[in-house]
PDB file of C-alpha atoms in Angstrom:
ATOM      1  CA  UNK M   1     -16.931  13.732  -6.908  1.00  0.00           C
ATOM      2  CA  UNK M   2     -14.427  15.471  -8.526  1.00  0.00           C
ATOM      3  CA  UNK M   3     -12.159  14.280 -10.731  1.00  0.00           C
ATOM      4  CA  UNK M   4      -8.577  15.370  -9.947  1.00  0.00           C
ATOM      5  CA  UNK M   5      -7.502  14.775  -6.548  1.00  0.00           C
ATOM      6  CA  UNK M   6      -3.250  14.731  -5.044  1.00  0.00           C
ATOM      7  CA  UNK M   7      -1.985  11.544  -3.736  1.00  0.00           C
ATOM      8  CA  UNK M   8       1.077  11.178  -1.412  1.00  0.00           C
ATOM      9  CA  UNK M   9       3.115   8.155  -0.297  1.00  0.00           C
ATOM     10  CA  UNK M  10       4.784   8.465   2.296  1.00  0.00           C
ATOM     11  CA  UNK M  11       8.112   6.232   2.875  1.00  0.00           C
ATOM     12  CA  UNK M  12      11.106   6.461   5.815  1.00  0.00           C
ATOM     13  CA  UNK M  13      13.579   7.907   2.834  1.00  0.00           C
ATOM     14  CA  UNK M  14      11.361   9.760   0.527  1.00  0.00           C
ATOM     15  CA  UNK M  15       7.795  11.271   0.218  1.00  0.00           C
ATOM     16  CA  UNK M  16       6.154  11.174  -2.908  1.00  0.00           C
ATOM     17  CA  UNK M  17       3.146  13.143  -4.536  1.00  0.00           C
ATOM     18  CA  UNK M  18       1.475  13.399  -7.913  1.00  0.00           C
ATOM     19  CA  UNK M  19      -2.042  14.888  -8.877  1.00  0.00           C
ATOM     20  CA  UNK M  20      -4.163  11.877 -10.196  1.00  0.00           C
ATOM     21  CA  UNK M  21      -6.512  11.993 -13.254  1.00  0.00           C
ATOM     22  CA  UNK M  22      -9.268   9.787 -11.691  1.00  0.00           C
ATOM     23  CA  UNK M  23     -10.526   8.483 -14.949  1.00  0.00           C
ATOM     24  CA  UNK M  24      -7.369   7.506 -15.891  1.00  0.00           C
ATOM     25  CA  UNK M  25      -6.442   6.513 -12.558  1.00  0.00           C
ATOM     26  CA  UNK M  26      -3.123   7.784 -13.567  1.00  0.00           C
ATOM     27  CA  UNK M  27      -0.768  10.779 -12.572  1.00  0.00           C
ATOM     28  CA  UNK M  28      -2.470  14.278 -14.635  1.00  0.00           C
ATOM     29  CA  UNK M  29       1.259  15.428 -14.068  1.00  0.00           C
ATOM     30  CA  UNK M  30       5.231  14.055 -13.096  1.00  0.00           C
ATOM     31  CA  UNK M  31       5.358  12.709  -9.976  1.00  0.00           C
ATOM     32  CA  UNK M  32       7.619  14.461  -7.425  1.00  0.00           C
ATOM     33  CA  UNK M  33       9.693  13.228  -4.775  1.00  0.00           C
ATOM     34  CA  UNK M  34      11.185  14.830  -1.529  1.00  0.00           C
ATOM     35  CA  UNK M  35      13.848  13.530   1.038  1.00  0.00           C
ATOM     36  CA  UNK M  36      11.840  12.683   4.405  1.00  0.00           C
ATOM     37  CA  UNK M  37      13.058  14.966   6.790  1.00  0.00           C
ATOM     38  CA  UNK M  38      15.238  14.072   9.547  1.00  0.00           C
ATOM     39  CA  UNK M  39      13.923  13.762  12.305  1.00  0.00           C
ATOM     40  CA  UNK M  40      10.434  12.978  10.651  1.00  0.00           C
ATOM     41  CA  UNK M  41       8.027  14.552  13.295  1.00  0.00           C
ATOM     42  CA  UNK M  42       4.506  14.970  12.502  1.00  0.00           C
ATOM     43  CA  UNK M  43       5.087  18.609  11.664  1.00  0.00           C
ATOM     44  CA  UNK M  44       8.487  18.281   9.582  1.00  0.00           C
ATOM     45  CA  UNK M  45       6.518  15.815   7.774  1.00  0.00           C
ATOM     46  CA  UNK M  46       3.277  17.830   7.395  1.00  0.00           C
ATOM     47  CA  UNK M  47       5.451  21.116   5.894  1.00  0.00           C
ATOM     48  CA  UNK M  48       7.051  18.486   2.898  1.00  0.00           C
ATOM     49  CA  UNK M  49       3.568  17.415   2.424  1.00  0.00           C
ATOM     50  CA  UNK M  50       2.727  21.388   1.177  1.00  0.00           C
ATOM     51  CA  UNK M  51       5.721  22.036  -0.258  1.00  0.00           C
ATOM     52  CA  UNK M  52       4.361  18.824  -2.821  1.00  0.00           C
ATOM     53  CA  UNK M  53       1.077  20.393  -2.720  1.00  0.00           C
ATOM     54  CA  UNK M  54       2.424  23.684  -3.496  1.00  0.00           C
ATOM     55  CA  UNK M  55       4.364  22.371  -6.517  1.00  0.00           C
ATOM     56  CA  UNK M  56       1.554  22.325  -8.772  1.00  0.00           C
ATOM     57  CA  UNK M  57      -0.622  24.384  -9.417  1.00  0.00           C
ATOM     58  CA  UNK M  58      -4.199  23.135  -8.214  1.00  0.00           C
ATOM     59  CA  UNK M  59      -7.775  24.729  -7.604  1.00  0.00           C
ATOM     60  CA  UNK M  60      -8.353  25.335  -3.893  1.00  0.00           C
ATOM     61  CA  UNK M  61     -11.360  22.611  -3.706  1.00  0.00           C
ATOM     62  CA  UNK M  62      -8.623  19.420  -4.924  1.00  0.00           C
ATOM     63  CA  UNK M  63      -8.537  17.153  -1.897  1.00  0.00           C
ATOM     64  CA  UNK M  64      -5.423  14.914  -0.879  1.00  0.00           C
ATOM     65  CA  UNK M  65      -4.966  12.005  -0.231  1.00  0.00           C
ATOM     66  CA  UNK M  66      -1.944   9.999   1.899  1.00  0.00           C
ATOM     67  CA  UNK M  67      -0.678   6.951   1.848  1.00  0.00           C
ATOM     68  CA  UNK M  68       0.993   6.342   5.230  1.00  0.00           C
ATOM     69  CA  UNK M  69       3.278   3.413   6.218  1.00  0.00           C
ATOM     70  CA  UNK M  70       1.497   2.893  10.018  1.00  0.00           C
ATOM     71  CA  UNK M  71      -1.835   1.021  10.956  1.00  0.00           C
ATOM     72  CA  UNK M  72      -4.156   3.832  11.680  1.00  0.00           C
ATOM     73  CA  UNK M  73      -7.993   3.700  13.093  1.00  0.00           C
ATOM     74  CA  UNK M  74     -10.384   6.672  11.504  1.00  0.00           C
ATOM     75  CA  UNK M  75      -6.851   8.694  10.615  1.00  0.00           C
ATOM     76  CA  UNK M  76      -5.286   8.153  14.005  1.00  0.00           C
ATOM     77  CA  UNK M  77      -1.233   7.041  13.839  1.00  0.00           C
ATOM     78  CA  UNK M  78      -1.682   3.375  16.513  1.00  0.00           C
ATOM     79  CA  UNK M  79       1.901   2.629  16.378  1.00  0.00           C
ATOM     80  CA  UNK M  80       5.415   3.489  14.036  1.00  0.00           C
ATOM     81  CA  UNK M  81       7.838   1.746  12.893  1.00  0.00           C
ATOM     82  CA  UNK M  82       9.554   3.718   9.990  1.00  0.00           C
ATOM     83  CA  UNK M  83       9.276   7.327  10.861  1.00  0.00           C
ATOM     84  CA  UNK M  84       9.632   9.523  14.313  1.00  0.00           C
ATOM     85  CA  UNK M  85       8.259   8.168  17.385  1.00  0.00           C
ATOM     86  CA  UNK M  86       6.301  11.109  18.186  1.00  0.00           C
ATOM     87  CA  UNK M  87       3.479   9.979  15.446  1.00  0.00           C
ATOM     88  CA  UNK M  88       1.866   7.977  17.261  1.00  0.00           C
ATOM     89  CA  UNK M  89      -1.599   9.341  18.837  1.00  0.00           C
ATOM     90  CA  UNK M  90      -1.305  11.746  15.783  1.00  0.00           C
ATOM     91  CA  UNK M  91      -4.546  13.034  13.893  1.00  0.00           C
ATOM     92  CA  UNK M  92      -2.856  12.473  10.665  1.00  0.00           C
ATOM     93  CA  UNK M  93      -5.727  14.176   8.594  1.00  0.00           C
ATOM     94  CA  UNK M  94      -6.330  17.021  10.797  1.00  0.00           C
ATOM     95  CA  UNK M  95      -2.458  18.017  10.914  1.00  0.00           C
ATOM     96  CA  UNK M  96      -2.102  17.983   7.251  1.00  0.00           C
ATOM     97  CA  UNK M  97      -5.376  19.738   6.748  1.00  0.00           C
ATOM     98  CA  UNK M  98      -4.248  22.493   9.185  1.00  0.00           C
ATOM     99  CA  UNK M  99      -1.140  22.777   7.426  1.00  0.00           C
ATOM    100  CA  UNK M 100      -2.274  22.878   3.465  1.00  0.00           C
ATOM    101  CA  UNK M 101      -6.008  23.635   4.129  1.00  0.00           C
ATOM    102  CA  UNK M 102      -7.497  21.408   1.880  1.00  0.00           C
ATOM    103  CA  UNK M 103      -9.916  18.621   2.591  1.00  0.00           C
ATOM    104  CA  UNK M 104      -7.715  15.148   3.584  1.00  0.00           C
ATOM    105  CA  UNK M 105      -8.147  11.496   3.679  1.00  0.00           C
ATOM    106  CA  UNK M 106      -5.449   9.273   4.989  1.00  0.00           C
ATOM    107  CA  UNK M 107      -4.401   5.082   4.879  1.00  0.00           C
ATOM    108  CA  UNK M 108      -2.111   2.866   5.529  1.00  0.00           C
ATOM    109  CA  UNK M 109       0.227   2.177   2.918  1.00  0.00           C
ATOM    110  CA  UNK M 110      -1.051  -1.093   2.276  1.00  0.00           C
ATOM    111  CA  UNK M 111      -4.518  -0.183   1.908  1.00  0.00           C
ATOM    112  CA  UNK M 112      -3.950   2.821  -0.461  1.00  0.00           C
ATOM    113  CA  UNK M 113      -2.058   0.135  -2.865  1.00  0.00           C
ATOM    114  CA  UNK M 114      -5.120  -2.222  -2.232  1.00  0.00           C
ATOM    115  CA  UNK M 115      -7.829   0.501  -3.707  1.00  0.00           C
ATOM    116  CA  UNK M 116      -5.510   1.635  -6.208  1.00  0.00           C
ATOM    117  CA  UNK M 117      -5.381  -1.879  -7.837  1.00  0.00           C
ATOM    118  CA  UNK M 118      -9.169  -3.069  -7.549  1.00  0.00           C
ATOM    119  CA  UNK M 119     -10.225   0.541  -8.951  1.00  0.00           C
ATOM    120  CA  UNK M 120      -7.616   0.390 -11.659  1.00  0.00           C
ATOM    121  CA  UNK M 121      -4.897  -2.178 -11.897  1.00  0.00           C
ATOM    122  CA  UNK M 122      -4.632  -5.915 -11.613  1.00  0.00           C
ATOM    123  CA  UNK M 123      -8.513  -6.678  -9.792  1.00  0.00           C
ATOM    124  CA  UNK M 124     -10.606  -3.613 -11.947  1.00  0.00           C
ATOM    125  CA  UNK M 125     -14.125  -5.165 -12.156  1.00  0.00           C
ATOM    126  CA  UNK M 126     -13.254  -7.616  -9.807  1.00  0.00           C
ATOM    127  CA  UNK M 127     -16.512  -8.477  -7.802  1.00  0.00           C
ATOM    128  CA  UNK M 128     -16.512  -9.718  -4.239  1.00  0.00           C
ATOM    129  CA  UNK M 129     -13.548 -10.454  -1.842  1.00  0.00           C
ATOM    130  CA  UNK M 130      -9.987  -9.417  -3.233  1.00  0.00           C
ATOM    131  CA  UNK M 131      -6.851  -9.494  -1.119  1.00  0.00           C
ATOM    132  CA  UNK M 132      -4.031  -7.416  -2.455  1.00  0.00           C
ATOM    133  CA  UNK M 133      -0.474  -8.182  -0.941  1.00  0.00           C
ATOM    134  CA  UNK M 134       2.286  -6.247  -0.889  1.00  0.00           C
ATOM    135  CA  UNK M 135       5.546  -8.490  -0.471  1.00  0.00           C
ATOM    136  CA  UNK M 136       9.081  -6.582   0.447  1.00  0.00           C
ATOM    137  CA  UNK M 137      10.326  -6.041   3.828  1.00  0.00           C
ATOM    138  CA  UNK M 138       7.307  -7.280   5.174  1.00  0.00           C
ATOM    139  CA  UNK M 139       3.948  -8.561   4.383  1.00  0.00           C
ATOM    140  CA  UNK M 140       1.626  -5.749   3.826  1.00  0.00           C
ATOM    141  CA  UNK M 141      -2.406  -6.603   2.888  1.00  0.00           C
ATOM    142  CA  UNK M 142      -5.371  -4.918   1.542  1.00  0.00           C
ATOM    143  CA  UNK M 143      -8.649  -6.665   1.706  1.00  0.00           C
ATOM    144  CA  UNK M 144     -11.415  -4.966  -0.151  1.00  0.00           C
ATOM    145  CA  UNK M 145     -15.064  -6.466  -0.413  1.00  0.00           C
ATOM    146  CA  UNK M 146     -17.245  -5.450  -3.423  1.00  0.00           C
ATOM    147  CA  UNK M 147     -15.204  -2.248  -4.004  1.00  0.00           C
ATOM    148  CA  UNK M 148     -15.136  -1.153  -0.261  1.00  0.00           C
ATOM    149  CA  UNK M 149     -11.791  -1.157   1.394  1.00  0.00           C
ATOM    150  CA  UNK M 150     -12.036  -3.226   5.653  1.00  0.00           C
ATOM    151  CA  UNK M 151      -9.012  -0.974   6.916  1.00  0.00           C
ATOM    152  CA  UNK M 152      -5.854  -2.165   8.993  1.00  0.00           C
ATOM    153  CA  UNK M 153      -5.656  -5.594   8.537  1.00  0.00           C
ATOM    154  CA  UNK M 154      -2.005  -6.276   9.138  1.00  0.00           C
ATOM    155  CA  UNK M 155      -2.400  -9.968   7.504  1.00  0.00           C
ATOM    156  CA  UNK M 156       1.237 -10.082   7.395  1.00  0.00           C
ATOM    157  CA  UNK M 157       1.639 -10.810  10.725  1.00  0.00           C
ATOM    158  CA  UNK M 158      -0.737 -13.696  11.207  1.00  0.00           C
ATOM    159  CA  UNK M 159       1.228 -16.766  13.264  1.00  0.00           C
ATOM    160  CA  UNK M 160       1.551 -19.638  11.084  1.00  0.00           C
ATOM    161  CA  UNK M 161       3.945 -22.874  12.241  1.00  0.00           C
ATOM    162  CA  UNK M 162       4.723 -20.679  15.411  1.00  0.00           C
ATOM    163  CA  UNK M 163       6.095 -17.971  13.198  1.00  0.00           C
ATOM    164  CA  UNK M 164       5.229 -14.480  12.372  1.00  0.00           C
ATOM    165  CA  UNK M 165       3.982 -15.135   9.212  1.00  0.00           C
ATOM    166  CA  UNK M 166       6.145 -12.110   7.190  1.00  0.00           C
ATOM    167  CA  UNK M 167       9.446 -13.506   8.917  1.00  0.00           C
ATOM    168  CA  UNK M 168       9.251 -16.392   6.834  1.00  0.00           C
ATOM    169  CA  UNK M 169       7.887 -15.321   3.977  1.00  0.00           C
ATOM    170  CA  UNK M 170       8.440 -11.648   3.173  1.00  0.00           C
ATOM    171  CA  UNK M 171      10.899 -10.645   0.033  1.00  0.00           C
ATOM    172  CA  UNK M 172      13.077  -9.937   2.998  1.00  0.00           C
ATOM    173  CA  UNK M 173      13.135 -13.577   4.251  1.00  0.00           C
ATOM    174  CA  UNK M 174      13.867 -14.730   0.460  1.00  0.00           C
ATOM    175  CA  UNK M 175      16.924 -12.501   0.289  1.00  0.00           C
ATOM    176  CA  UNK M 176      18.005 -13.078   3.896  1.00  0.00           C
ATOM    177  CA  UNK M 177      18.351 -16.649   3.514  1.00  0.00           C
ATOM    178  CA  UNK M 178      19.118 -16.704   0.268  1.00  0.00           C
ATOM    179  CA  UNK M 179      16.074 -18.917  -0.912  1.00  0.00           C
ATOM    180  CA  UNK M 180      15.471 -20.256  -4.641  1.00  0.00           C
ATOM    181  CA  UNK M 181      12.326 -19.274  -6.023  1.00  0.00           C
ATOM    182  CA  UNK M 182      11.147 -22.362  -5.556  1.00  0.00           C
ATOM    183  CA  UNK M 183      12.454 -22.138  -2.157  1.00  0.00           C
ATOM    184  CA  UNK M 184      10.753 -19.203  -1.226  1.00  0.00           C
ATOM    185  CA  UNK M 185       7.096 -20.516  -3.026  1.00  0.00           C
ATOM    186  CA  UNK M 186       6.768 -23.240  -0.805  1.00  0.00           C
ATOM    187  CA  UNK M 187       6.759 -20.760   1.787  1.00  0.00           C
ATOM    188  CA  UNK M 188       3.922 -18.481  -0.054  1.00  0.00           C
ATOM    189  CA  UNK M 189       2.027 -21.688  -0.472  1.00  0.00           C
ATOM    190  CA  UNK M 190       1.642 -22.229   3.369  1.00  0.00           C
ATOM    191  CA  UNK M 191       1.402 -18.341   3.765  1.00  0.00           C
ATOM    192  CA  UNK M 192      -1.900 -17.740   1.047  1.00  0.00           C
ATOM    193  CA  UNK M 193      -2.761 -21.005   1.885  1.00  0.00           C
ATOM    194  CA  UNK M 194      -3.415 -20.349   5.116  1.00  0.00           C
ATOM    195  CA  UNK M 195      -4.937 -16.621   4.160  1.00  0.00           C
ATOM    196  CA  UNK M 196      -7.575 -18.806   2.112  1.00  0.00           C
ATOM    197  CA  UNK M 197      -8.818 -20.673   4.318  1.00  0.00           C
ATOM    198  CA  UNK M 198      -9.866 -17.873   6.707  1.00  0.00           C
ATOM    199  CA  UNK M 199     -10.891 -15.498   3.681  1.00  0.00           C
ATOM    200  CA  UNK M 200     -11.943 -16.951   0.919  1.00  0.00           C
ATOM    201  CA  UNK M 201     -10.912 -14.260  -1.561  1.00  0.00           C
ATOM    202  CA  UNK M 202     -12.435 -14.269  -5.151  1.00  0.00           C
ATOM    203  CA  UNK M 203      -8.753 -13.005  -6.223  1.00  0.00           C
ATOM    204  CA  UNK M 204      -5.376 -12.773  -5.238  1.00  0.00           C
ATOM    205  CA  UNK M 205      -3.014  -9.760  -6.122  1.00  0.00           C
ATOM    206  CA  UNK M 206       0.418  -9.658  -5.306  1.00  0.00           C
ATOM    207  CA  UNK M 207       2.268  -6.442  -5.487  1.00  0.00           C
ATOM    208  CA  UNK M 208       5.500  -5.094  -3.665  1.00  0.00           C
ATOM    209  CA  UNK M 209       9.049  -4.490  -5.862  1.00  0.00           C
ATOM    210  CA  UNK M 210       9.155  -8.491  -6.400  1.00  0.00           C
ATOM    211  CA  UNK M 211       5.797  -8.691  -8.582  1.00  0.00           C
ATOM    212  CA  UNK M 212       8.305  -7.609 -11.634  1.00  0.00           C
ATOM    213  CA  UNK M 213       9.310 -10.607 -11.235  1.00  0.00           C
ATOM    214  CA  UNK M 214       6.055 -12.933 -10.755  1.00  0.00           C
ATOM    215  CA  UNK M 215       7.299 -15.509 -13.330  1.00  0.00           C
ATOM    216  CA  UNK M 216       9.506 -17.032 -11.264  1.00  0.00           C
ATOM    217  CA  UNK M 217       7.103 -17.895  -8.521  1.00  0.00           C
ATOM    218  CA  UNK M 218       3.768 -17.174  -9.092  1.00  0.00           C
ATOM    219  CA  UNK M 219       3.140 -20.463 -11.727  1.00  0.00           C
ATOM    220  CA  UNK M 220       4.479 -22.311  -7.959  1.00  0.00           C
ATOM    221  CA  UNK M 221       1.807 -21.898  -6.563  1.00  0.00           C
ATOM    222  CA  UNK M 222      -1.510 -23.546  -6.520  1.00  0.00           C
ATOM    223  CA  UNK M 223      -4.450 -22.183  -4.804  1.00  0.00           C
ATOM    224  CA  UNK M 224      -8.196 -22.159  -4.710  1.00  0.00           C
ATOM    225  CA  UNK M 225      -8.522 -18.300  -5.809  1.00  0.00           C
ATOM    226  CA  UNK M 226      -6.678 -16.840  -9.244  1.00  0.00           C
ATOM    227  CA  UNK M 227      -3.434 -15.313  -8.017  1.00  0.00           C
ATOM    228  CA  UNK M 228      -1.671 -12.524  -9.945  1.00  0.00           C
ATOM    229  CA  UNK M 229       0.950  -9.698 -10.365  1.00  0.00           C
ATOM    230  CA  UNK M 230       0.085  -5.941  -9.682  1.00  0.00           C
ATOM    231  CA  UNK M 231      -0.489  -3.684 -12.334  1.00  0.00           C
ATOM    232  CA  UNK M 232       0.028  -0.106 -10.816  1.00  0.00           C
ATOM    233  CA  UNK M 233       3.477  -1.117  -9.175  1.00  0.00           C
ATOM    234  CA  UNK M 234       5.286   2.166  -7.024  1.00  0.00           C
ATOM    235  CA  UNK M 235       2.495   4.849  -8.328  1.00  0.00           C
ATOM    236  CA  UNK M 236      -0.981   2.166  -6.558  1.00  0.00           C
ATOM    237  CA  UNK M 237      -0.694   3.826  -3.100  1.00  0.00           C
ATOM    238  CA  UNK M 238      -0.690   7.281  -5.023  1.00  0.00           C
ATOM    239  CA  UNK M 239      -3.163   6.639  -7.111  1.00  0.00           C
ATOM    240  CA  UNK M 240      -5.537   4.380  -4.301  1.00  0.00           C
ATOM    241  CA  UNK M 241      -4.933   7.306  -1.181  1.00  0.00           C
ATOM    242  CA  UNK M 242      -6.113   9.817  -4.242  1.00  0.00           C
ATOM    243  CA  UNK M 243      -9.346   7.979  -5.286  1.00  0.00           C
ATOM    244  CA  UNK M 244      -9.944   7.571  -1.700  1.00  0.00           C
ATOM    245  CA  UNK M 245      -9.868  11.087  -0.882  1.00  0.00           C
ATOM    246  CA  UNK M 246     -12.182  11.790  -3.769  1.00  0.00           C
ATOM    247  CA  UNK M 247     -14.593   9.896  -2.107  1.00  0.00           C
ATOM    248  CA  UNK M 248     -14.433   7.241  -5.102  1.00  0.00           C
TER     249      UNK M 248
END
């Protein structure tokens, strides 16, 4: 295993890459960010992806890693929401392989946040079931068992009270209605609540732009499992989609 490997996070505005110092589990150099091309087809997409790569100045054997904001079954694009239509039935490691020629491993978004934190952030040393969530425009999860990531498992969008479970309680939901904090708790109480009962996690991490503010809500809420903010905030899915294509 080596111990350098590129990460990429890939959003609908911006696409973002870093190499990542694997002991560290932090970037070895300044992050870098490009506009996401418009439209955002596969290939558009792929050519950003080596100008990031291209950037630095790495040995040929570095793999990369990319976060990727679509469910996707052994690299395969199932469906898209944020990005060009055209993604979906897309070999996502294969295209970005043909196109930088280095060895590549690709996640969901979600999931890439969810390995970055139990390797190094908020669960590190964590042993059995840990759920990472990601709370923003919608409800992303991560569920990792002993260290080993169970892909694509959309948790977000369980029905609970006849709902789509991120409608109601997403960061989005809490702005769009204008909820207190205490408002909006009540709602993650029936949301992990429910998540519990099916899962049984040993810990609870909550990530997504809102953590920074876990003080407000987090000490609402009163569940089985510890609960608590992210550590790695915007540079987890970097870091996780980098340790993941390091074969860590």
């Amino acid at each position: 295993m080596s111990d350098l490997a590129f990460g990429i996070d890939i959003g609908g505005s911006g696409i973002k890459g870093a190499p990542v110092d694997l002991v560290a589990g932090d970037y070895a150099e300044k992050r870098t960010r490009i506009p996401t091309p418009q439209p955002s087809t596969p290939q558009a997409v792929a050519d950003v992806l080596a100008e990031l790569v291209d950037g630095y100045h790495l040995p040929d054997d570095v793999p990369i890693g990319v976060a990727f904001p679509a469910p996707m079954q052994h690299g395969v694009v199932r469906s898209m929401a944020n990005l060009d239509q055209s993604w979906t039935g897309v070999d996502l490691p294969a295209l970005v392989q043909r196109t930088t020629g280095r060895h590549v491993v690709a996640v969901n978004d979600a999931d890439a946040a969810g390995v970055g934190e139990v390797r190094y952030g908020a669960a590190r040393d964590t042993e059995g079931v840990v759920l990472v969530a990601t709370l923003g425009t919608g409800i992303g999860s991560a569920l990792v068992i002993d260290g080993v990531l169970v892909p694509n498992t959309e948790l977000g969008h369980l029905e609970i009270d006849g709902f789509d479970a991120e409608s109601r309680a997403a960061d989005s939901a809490r702005e769009r209605e204008d909820l207190s904090w205490e408002e909006w708790a009540e709602r993650l109480q029936r949301y992990f609540g429910v998540v519990e009962d099916l899962l049984s996690p040993d810990l609870i991490v909550v990530g997504g732009g809102v953590s920074k503010h876990h003080e407000k809500y987090l000490p609402h809420l009163h569940l089985r499992a510890p609960i608590v903010p992210a550590q790695l905030r915007n540079a987890a899915g970097i870091v996780g989609a980098a340790a993941l294509a390091a074969g860590r």
